[in-house]
Structures are given as structure tokens and as C-alpha cells.
Coordinates of C-alpha atoms and ligand atoms in Angstrom, one line a residue:
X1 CA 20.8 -65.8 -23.2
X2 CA 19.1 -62.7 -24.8
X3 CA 21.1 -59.3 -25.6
X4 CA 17.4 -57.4 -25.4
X5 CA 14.0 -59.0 -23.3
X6 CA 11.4 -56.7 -24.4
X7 CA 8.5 -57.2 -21.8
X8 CA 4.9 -55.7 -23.8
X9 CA 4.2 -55.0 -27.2
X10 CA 2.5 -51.6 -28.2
X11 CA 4.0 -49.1 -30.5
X12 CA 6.8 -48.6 -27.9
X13 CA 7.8 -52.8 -27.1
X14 CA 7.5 -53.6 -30.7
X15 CA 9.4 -51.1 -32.3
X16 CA 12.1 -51.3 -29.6
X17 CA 12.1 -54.7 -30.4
X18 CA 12.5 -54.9 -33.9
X19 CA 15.1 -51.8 -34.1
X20 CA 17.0 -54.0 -31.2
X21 CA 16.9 -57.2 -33.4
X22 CA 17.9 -54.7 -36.8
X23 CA 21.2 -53.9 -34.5
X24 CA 22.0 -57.2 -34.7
X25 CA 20.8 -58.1 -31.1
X26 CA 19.0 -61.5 -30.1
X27 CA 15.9 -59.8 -28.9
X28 CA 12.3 -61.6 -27.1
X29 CA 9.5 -59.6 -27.0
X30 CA 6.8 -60.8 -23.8
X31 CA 3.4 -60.0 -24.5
X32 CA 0.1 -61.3 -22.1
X33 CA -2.6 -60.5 -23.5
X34 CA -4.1 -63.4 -26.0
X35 CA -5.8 -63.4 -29.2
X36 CA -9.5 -65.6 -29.9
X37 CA -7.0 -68.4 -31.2
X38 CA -4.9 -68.2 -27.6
X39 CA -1.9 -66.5 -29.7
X40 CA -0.3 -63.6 -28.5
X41 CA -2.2 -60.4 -29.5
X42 CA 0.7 -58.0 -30.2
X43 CA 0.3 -54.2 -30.7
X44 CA -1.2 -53.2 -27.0
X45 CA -3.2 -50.4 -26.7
X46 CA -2.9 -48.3 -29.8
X47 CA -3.1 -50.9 -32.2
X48 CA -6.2 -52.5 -30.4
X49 CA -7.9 -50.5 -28.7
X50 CA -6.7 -47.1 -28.9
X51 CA -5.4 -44.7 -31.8
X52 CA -5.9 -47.6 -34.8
X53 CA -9.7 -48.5 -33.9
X54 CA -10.5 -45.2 -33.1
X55 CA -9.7 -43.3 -35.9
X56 CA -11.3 -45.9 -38.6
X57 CA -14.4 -44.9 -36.7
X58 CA -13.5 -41.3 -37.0
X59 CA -13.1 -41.7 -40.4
X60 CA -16.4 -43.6 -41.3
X61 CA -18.3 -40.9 -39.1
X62 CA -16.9 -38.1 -40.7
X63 CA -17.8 -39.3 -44.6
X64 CA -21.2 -40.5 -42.7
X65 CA -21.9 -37.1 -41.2
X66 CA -20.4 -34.9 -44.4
X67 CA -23.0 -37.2 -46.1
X68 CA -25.5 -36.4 -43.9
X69 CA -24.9 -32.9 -43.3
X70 CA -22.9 -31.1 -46.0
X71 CA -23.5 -32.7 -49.7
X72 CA -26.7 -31.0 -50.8
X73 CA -24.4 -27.2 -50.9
X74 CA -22.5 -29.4 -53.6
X75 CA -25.2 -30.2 -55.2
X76 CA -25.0 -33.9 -54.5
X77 CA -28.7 -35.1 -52.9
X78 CA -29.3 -38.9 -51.2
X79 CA -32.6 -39.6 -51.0
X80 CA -32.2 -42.7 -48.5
X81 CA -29.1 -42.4 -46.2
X82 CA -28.7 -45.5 -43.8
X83 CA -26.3 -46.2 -41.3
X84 CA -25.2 -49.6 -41.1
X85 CA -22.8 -50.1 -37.8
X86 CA -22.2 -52.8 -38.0
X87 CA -20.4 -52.9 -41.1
X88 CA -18.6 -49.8 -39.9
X89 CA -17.6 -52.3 -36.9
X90 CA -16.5 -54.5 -39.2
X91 CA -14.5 -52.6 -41.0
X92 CA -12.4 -51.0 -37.5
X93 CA -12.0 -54.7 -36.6
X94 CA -10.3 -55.7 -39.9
X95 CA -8.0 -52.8 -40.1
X96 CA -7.0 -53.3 -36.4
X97 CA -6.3 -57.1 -37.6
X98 CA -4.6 -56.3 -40.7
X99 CA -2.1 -54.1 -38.4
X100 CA -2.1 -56.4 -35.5
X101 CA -0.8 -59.3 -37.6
X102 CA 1.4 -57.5 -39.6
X103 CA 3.3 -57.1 -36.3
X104 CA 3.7 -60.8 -36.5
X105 CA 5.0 -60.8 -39.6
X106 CA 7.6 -57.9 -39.0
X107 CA 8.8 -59.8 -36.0
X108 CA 9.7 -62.9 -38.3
X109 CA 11.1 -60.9 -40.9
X110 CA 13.5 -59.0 -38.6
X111 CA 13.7 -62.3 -36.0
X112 CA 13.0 -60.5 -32.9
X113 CA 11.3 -64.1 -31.2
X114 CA 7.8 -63.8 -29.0
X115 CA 6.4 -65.3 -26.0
X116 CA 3.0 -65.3 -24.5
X117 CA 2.6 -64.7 -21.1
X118 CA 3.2 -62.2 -17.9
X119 CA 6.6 -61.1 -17.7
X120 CA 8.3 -59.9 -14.5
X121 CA 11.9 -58.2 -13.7
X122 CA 12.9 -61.0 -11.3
X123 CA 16.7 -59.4 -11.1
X124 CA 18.7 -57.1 -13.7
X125 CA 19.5 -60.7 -15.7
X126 CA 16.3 -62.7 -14.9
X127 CA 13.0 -62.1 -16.6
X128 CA 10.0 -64.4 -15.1
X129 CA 7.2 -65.5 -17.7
X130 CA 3.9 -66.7 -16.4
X131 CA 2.7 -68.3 -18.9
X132 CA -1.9 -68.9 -20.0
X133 CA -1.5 -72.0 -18.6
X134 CA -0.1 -71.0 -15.1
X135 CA 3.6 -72.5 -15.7
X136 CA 6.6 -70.1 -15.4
X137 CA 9.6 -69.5 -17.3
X138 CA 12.8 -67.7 -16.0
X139 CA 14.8 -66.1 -19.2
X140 CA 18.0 -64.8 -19.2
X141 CA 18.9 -61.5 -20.7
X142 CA 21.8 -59.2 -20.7
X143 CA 18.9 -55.7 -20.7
X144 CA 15.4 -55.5 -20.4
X145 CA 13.0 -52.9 -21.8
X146 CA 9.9 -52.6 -19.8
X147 CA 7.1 -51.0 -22.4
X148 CA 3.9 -52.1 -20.7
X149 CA 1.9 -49.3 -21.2
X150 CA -0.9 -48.2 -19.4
X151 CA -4.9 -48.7 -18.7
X152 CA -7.6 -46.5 -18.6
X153 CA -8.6 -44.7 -15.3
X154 CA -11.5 -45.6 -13.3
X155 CA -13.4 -42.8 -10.7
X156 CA -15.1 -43.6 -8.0
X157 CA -18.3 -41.1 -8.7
X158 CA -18.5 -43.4 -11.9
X159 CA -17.6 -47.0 -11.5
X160 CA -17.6 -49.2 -15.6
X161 CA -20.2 -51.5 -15.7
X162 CA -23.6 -52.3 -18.5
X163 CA -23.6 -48.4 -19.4
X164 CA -20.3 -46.5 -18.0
X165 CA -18.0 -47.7 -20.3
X166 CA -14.1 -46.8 -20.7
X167 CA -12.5 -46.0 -23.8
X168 CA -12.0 -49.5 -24.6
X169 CA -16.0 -50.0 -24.7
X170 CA -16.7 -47.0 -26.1
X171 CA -15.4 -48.5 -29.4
X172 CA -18.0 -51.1 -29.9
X173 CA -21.5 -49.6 -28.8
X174 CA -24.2 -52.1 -30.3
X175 CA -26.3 -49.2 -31.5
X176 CA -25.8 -45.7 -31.2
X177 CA -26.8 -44.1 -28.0
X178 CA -29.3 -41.4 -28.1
X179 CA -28.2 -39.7 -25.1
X180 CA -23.9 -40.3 -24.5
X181 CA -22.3 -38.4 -21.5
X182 CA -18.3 -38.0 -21.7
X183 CA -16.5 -37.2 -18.2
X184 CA -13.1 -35.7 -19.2
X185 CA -13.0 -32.9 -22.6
X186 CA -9.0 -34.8 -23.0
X187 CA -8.4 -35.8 -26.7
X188 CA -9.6 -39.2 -26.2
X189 CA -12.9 -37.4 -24.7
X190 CA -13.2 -35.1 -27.7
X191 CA -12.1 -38.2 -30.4
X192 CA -14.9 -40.6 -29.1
X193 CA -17.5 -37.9 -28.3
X194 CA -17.6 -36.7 -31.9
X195 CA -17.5 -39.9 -33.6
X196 CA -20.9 -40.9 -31.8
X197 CA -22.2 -37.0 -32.3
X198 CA -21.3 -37.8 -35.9
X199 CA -23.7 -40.8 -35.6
X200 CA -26.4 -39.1 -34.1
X201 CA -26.3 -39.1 -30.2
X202 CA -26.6 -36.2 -28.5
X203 CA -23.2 -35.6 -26.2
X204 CA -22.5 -33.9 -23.5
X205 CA -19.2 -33.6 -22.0
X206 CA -18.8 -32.8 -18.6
X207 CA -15.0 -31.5 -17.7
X208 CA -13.9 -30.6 -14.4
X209 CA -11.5 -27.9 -16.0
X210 CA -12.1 -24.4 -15.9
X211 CA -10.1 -24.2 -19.5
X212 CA -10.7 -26.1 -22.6
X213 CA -7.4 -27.7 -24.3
X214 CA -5.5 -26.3 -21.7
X215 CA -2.7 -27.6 -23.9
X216 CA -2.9 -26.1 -27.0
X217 CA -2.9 -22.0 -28.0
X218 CA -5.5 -20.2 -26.5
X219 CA -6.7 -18.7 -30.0
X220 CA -6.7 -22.5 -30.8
X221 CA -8.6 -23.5 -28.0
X222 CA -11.6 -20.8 -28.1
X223 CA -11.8 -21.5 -31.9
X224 CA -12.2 -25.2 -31.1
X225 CA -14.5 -25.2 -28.5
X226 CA -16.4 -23.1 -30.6
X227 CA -16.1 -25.8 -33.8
X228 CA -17.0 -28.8 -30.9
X229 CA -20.0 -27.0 -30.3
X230 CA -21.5 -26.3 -34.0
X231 CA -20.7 -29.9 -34.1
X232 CA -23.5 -30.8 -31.8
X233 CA -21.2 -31.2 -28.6
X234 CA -22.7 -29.7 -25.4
X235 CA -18.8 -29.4 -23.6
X236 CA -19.6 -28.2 -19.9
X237 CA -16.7 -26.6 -18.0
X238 CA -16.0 -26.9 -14.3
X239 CA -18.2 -29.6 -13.5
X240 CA -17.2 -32.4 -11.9
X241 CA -19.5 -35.5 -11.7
X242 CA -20.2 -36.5 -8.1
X243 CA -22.3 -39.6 -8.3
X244 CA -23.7 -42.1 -11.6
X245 CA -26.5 -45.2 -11.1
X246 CA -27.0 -47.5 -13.2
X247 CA -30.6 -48.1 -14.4
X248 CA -32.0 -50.5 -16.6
X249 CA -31.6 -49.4 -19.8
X250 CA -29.5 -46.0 -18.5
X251 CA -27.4 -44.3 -16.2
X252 CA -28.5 -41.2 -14.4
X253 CA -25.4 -38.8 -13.8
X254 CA -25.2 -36.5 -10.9
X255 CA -22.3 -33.1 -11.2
X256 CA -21.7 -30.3 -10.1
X257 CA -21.3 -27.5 -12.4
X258 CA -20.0 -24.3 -11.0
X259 CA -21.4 -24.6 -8.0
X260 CA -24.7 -26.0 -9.3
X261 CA -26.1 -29.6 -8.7
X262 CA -27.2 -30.9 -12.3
X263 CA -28.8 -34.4 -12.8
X264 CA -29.1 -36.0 -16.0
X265 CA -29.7 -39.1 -17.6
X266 CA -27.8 -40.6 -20.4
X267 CA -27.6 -44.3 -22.7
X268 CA -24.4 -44.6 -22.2
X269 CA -21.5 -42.9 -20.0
X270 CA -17.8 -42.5 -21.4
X271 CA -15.0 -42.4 -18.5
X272 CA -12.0 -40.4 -19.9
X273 CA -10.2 -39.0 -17.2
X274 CA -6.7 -40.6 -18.3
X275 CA -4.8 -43.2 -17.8
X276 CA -2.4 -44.6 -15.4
X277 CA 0.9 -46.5 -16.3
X278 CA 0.7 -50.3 -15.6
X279 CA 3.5 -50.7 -13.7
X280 CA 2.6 -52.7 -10.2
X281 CA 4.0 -56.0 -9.9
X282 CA 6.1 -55.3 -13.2
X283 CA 9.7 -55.5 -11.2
X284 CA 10.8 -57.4 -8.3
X285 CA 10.9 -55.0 -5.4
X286 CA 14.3 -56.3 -4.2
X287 CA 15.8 -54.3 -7.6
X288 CA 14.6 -50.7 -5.6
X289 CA 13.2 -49.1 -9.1
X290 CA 11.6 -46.1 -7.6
X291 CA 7.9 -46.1 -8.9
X292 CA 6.3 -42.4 -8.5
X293 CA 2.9 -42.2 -8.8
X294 CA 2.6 -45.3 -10.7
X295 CA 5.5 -44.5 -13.0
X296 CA 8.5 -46.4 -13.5
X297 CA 11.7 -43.4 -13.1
X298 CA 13.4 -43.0 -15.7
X299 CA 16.6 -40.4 -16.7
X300 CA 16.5 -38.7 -20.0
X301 CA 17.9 -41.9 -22.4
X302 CA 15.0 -44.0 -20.2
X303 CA 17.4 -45.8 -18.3
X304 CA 16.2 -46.9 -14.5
X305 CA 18.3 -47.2 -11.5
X306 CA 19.5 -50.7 -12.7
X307 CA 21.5 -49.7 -15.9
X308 CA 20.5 -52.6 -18.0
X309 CA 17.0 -52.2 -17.1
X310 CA 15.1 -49.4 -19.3
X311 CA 11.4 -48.8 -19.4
X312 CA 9.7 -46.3 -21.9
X313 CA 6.1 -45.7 -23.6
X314 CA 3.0 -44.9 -21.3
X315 CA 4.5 -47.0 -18.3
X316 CA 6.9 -43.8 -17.7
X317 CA 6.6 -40.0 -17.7
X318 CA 5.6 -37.4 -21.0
X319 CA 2.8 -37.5 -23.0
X320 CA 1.1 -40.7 -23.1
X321 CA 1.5 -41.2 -27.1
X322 CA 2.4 -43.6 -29.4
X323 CA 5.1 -41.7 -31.4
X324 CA 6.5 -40.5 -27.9
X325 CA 6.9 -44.4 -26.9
X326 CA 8.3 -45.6 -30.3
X327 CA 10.7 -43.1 -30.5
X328 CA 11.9 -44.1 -26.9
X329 CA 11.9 -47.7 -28.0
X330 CA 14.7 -46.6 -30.9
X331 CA 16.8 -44.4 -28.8
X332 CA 17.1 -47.2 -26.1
X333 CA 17.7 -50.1 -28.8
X334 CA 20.3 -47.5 -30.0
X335 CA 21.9 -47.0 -26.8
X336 CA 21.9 -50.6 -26.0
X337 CA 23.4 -51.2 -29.4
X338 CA 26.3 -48.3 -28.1
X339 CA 24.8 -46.4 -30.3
X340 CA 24.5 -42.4 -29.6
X341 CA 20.7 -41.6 -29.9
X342 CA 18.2 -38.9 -27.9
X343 CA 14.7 -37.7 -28.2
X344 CA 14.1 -34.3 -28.2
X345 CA 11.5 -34.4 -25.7
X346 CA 10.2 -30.5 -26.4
X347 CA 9.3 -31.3 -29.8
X348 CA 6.7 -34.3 -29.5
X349 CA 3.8 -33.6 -31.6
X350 CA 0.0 -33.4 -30.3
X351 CA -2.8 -34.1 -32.5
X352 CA -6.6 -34.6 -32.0
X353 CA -8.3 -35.7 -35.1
X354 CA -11.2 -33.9 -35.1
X355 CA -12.4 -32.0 -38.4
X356 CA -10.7 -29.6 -38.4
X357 CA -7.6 -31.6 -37.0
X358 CA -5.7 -29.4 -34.5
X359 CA -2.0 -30.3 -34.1
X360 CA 0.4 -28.6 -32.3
X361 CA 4.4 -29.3 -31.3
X362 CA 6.2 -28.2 -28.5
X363 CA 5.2 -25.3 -25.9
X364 CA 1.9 -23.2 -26.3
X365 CA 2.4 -19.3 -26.1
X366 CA 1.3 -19.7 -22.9
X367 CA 4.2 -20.9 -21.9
X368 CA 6.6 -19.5 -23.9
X369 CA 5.5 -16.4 -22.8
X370 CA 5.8 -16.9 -19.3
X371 CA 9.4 -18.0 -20.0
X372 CA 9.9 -14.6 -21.9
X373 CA 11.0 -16.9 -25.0
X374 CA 7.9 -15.6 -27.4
X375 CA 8.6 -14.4 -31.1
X376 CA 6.4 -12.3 -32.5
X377 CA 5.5 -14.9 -34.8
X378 CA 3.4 -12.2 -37.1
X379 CA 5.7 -9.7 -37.9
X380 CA 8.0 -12.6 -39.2
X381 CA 5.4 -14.1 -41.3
X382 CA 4.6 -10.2 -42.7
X383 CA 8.5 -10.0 -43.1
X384 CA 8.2 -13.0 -45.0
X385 CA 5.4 -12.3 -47.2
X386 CA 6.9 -8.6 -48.2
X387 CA 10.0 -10.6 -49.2
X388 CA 8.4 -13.4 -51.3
X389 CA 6.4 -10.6 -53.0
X390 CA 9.6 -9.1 -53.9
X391 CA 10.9 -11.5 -55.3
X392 CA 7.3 -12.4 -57.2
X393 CA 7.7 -8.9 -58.7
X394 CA 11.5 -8.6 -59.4
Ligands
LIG401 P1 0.6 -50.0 -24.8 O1 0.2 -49.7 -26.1 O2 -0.4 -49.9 -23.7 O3 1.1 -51.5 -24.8 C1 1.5 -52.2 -23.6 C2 1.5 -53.7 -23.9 O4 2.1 -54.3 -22.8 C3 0.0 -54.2 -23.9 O5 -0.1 -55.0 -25.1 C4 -0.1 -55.1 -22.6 O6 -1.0 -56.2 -22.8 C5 1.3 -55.5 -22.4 N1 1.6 -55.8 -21.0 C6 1.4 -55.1 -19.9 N2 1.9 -55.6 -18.8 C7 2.6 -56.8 -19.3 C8 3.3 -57.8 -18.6 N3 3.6 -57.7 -17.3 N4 3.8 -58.8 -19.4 C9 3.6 -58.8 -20.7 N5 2.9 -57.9 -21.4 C10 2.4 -56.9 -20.7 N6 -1.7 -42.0 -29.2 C11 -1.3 -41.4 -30.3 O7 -0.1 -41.1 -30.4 N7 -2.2 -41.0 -31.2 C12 -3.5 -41.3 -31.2 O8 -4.2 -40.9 -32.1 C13 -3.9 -42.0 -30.0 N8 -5.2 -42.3 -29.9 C14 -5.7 -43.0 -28.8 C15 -7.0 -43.3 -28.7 C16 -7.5 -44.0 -27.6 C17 -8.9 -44.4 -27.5 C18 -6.6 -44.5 -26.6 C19 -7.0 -45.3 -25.4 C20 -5.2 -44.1 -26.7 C21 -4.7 -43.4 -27.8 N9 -3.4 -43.0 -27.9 C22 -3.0 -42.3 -29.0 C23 -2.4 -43.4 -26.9 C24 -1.6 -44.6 -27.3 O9 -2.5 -45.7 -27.5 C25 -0.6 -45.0 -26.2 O10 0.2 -43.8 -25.9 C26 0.3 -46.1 -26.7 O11 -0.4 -47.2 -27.0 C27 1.3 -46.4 -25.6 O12 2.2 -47.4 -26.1 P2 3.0 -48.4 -25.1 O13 3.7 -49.3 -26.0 O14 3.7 -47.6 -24.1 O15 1.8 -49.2 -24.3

């Protein structure tokens, strides 16, 4: 019998995992999806094909565009700049399975054990393992953590297929687009548009919103949207995109922008709407977890209506982030382990790594404001300053 059945690896399963196995606890971690060599391919999303991949590609387009763009004002000239893709490819895929595997390593060094295959909450002991080939396994386990993330959305107006990709695809274009269309200005949206912007397509991104970053500052948010834009990204507000064919060698995109029927045609389409937890068919309906709208409910330690059953990461409510499910993963290893432990859910950090990077923790001054809690955040800082030059001059 295990103390901890951890059923899906990403930044949330395996870090639960390993901090459960640290507290001493005899700790399985399911995972179903399978590497070339039929292994289990730990990591999920972020590792794969989420935060990892995508920022080595933000990283090898920003040197490729600064090299482009901004080394003659140095005084630094290239007379032959090529881009090889390829090689940039490359280079993502062997980072993503340099930290992929390292996983496997970790889980032998702390002895948290692994198993490849579906796993499903049979009962608050009984976890049931369908394995590649078919076979089952029941396991027997005194908690379970459910951390099995979440997949991307699809809409109807703009079904995947050749050239409307998901986020997933939109890491491994071939070639770089000419023409790319984004549906959703989200980070993901922003992240992928301006690494193939970087690379020379021309991007539109088409966001149903009437506000940009709705999330962040305002002050942020207009000075971003500005920065997208002298970046080569045509962002279009309010417009919603009503209908996408496939051609040949292209898609041809019908929306609707502020009132206004638009149609163009692009190489490639990127979905990113968002993402929806993967949670059907994950528990046995006879335990009664109430699912709303596709997530697992949880109370504030991410404990579900079963006690011993806990589900945290993407597959339950807050920002879909890797730092948000790993720190879950912790508190709930911790609390299994009897151990006092809480995350301070106002103070998960946002960042989209664009250049400039914008980060920001907590509420916006939106939202403070309308909460009356708002500092006048400048007259501290000139407070501050008149004191530190005080002190300078004393
Ligand atoms: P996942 O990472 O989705 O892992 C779930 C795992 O469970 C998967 O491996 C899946 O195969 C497995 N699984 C599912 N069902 C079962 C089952 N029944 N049995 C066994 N295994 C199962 N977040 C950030 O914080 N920073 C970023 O910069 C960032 N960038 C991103 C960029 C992109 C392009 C994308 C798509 C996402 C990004 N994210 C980022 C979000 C981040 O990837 C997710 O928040 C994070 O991966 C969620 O972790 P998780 O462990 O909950 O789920």
C-alpha cells in the first residue's frame, strides 16, 4: 500500500511527488503519456510543451531579432545573417530533454516510484492504471493527489487541423510563416506571437477583448500594447473570429471587428483562447467530487470532498501556472505529512516574457482601488528617496 498515489506528472504531480517521498512517504507517481522509447514522458505540459519549449524559442528569437535589428547602433555590422530553424528546433528539443529526464533522475534519487499508464480514482483507497498495452492495475493508497493538468481549448469558428494549430503546434512550425494569425492576445498569445514576429512573419492577433492585459496595471498595459506594436504585432481588439477554411497551402479567417466583417488570409492560425482542466473520467462518479465547469472543487489546502483525495495544478481553480501548481503540490505533501503548510494565493506572480518582461504579483490598481485598499504608492517612493538622500548627504 502507498501513503501518496500521485496521478500526472507536470510541475504540480512531480514536485508533489518528490516533496511527499522527502517526508518520508512511499509515494507512486501515474503518468500516460509515453516517450519515442514507450517510457513514461514525465514533466506534462510545461516541461514539454508549454513554459520550457517556449521560452528557448523566446530566447533564440530575441538574440536572432537583436541581431537583426539593433547591433549596427553598437557599432557591431553582419554582413550575412541566416536563420537556421532547425537548429533552433534542435536546440528547444534538447533542453526540453535535458529537463524531462532529469525528472527521472530526481524521482530515483528521492524514490518516489513511476508507472505508465491512465490512472483513475476508483474509490478514496483504490487507484485504477490502464496500462499502453490495455491491461489494468488497481493500486492501493492511503491519499491521492490528482495533478492532471489541463489541454488547450479548441473553438468551433476555428477547428486544429494542417494550418490552425494549438499552442502545442505552434512550437514546431517547419518554416516560418509569412502570414501567422493568433486568436486570443492571453500570455501564451503574446509569448508565441512574438517569437515568430521575431522570425519574420507578419502577426496579427485578433482578441475578442475590448482591453489589452486586462490583468495587469493599466499604465502597464497601454505601454505594452504600445511595445507589441513597434514590435511588428498588429494586436486587434474586439474582434472575434466567426468562421476559418482551410486552403491548400493557407487558412482564410473570417472576424468580426467592432462591428465590421474582416477577411483575411494567413500561413498559419494560432488557437489561444485558454485552456480547460482535464478532469473528465479522472474520478469514479460514485465518489460525488463536484466538477464545476471542468474543475475538480477544491477548499483552500486543495483538499476535495473525500479527505484523502486532493487535486491541485491546472486541473483545479487559480491561475493556470506552473509555480501556482508546484507550490500546491508542497502544501498538500505537507499536509498529508501533518505538516502545517498554505499558499498565499494573493501573491502568485504573473509573468509574460516578452522584451521588456512584464511581471506583476497580486491585484492590479484596478482592483485595489475598487476595494478602496490603494496606497499612494508615489508619495512613498518620493518619501523614500528624500530620506535615502538624507542620509547620502549626512
Ligand atoms: P500539466 O503540466 O498539464 O501536467 C499534467 C500531466 O498529467 C500531463 O503530463 C498529462 O499527460 C498527465 N495526465 C493527465 N491525465 C492523466 C491520467 N488520467 N493519468 C495519468 N496521467 C495523466 N506557466 C508558467 O508558470 N510560466 C510560463 O512561462 C508558462 N508558459 C506556458 C507556455 C505555454 C505554451 C503553455 C501551453 C503553458 C505555459 N504555462 C506557463 C502553463 C503551465 O504549463 C501549466 O500551468 C502547468 O504545466 C500546469 O501544471 P500541472 O502539473 O497542473 O499540469
Amino acid at each position: 500500500m502507498f501513503d501518496v498515489v500521485v496521478i500526472g506528472s507536470g510541475p504540480a504531480g512531480y514536485v508533489a511527488a518528490i516533496k511527499a517521498a522527502q517526508l518520508g512517504l512511499k509515494t507512486l507517481c501515474i503518468e500516460e503519456s509515453t516517450d519515442n522509447n514507450g517510457k513514461a514522458n514525465l514533466g506534462g505540459t510545461c516541461l514539454n510543451v508549454g513554459c520550457i519549449p517556449s521560452k528557448a524559442l523566446l530566447d533564440s528569437s530575441h538574440r536572432y531579432y537583436e541581431a537583426n535589428n539593433n547591433l549596427s547602433e553598437h557599432g557591431i555590422e553582419i554582413n550575412k545573417l541566416e536563420l537556421d530553424l532547425n537548429s533552433m528546433m534542435k536546440r528547444k528539443d534538447n533542453i526540453v530533454n535535458k529537463l524531462t529526464s532529469g525528472i527521472s533522475g530526481l524521482f530515483l534519487a528521492n524514490k518516489v516510484e513511476s508507472m505508465n499508464g491512465r490512472g483513475r480514482v476508483l474509490s478514496a483507497n483504490i487507484v485504477e492504471v490502464t496500462k499502453v498495452d490495455g491491461s489494468t492495475e488497481e493500486i492501493e493508497t492511503k491519499n491521492v493527489i490528482i495533478a492532471t493538468g489541463s489541454k488547450p481549448i479548441e473553438i468551433p469558428s476555428a477547428v486544429f487541423g494542417k494550418h490552425v494549430v494549438d499552442s502545442t503546434g505552434a512550437l514546431s512550425f517547419s518554416k516560418v510563416p509569412k502570414t501567422l494569425g493568433v486568436v486570443g492576445a492571453g500570455i501564451i498569445g503574446l509569448e508565441l506571437g512574438s517569437v515568430w514576429s521575431r522570425l519574420g512573419s507578419k502577426v496579427t492577433v485578433i482578441e475578442a477583448l475590448d482591453d489589452f492585459l486586462p490583468m495587469a496595471d493599466k499604465d502597464i498595459s497601454k505601454e505594452s500594447f504600445k511595445e507589441f506594436k513597434n514590435q511588428g504585432l498588429d494586436i486587434q481588439l474586439s474582434s472575434k473570429v466567426t468562421k476559418s477554411i482551410e486552403n491548400k497551402d493557407s487558412v482564410s479567417v473570417t472576424y468580426l471587428s467592432n462591428g465590421k466583417e474582416i477577411n483575411k488570409k494567413f500561413e498559419k492560425l494560432i488557437v489561444a483562447v485558454g485552456r480547460t482542466p482535464n478532469s473528465s473520467e479522472v474520478i469514479s462518479e460514485e465518489l460525488h467530487i463536484p466538477i464545476k465547469n471542468g474543475f475538480i472543487e477544491v477548499n483552500d489546502h486543495c483538499q476535495t470532498k473525500v479527505s484523502n483525495i486532493w487535486a491541485i495544478g491546472d486541473v483545479v481553480r487559480g491561475p493556470m501556472l506552473a509555480h501556482k501548481g508546484s507550490e500546491e503540490g508542497i502544501m498538500v505533501a505537507e499536509r498529508i505529512a501533518e505538516k502545517h503548510a498554505q499558499v498565499n494565493y494573493d501573491l502568485v506572480p504573473s509573468v509574460v516574457y516578452s522584451h521588456p518582461e512584464i511581471a506583476w504579483v497580486g491585484q492590479n490598481e484596478e482592483e485595489l482601488k475598487s476595494k478602496k485598499l490603494i496606497i499612494r504608492l508615489e508619495n512613498f517612493l518620493l518619501l523614500l528617496a528624500e530620506e535615502l538622500l538624507l542620509l547620502i548627504n549626512l
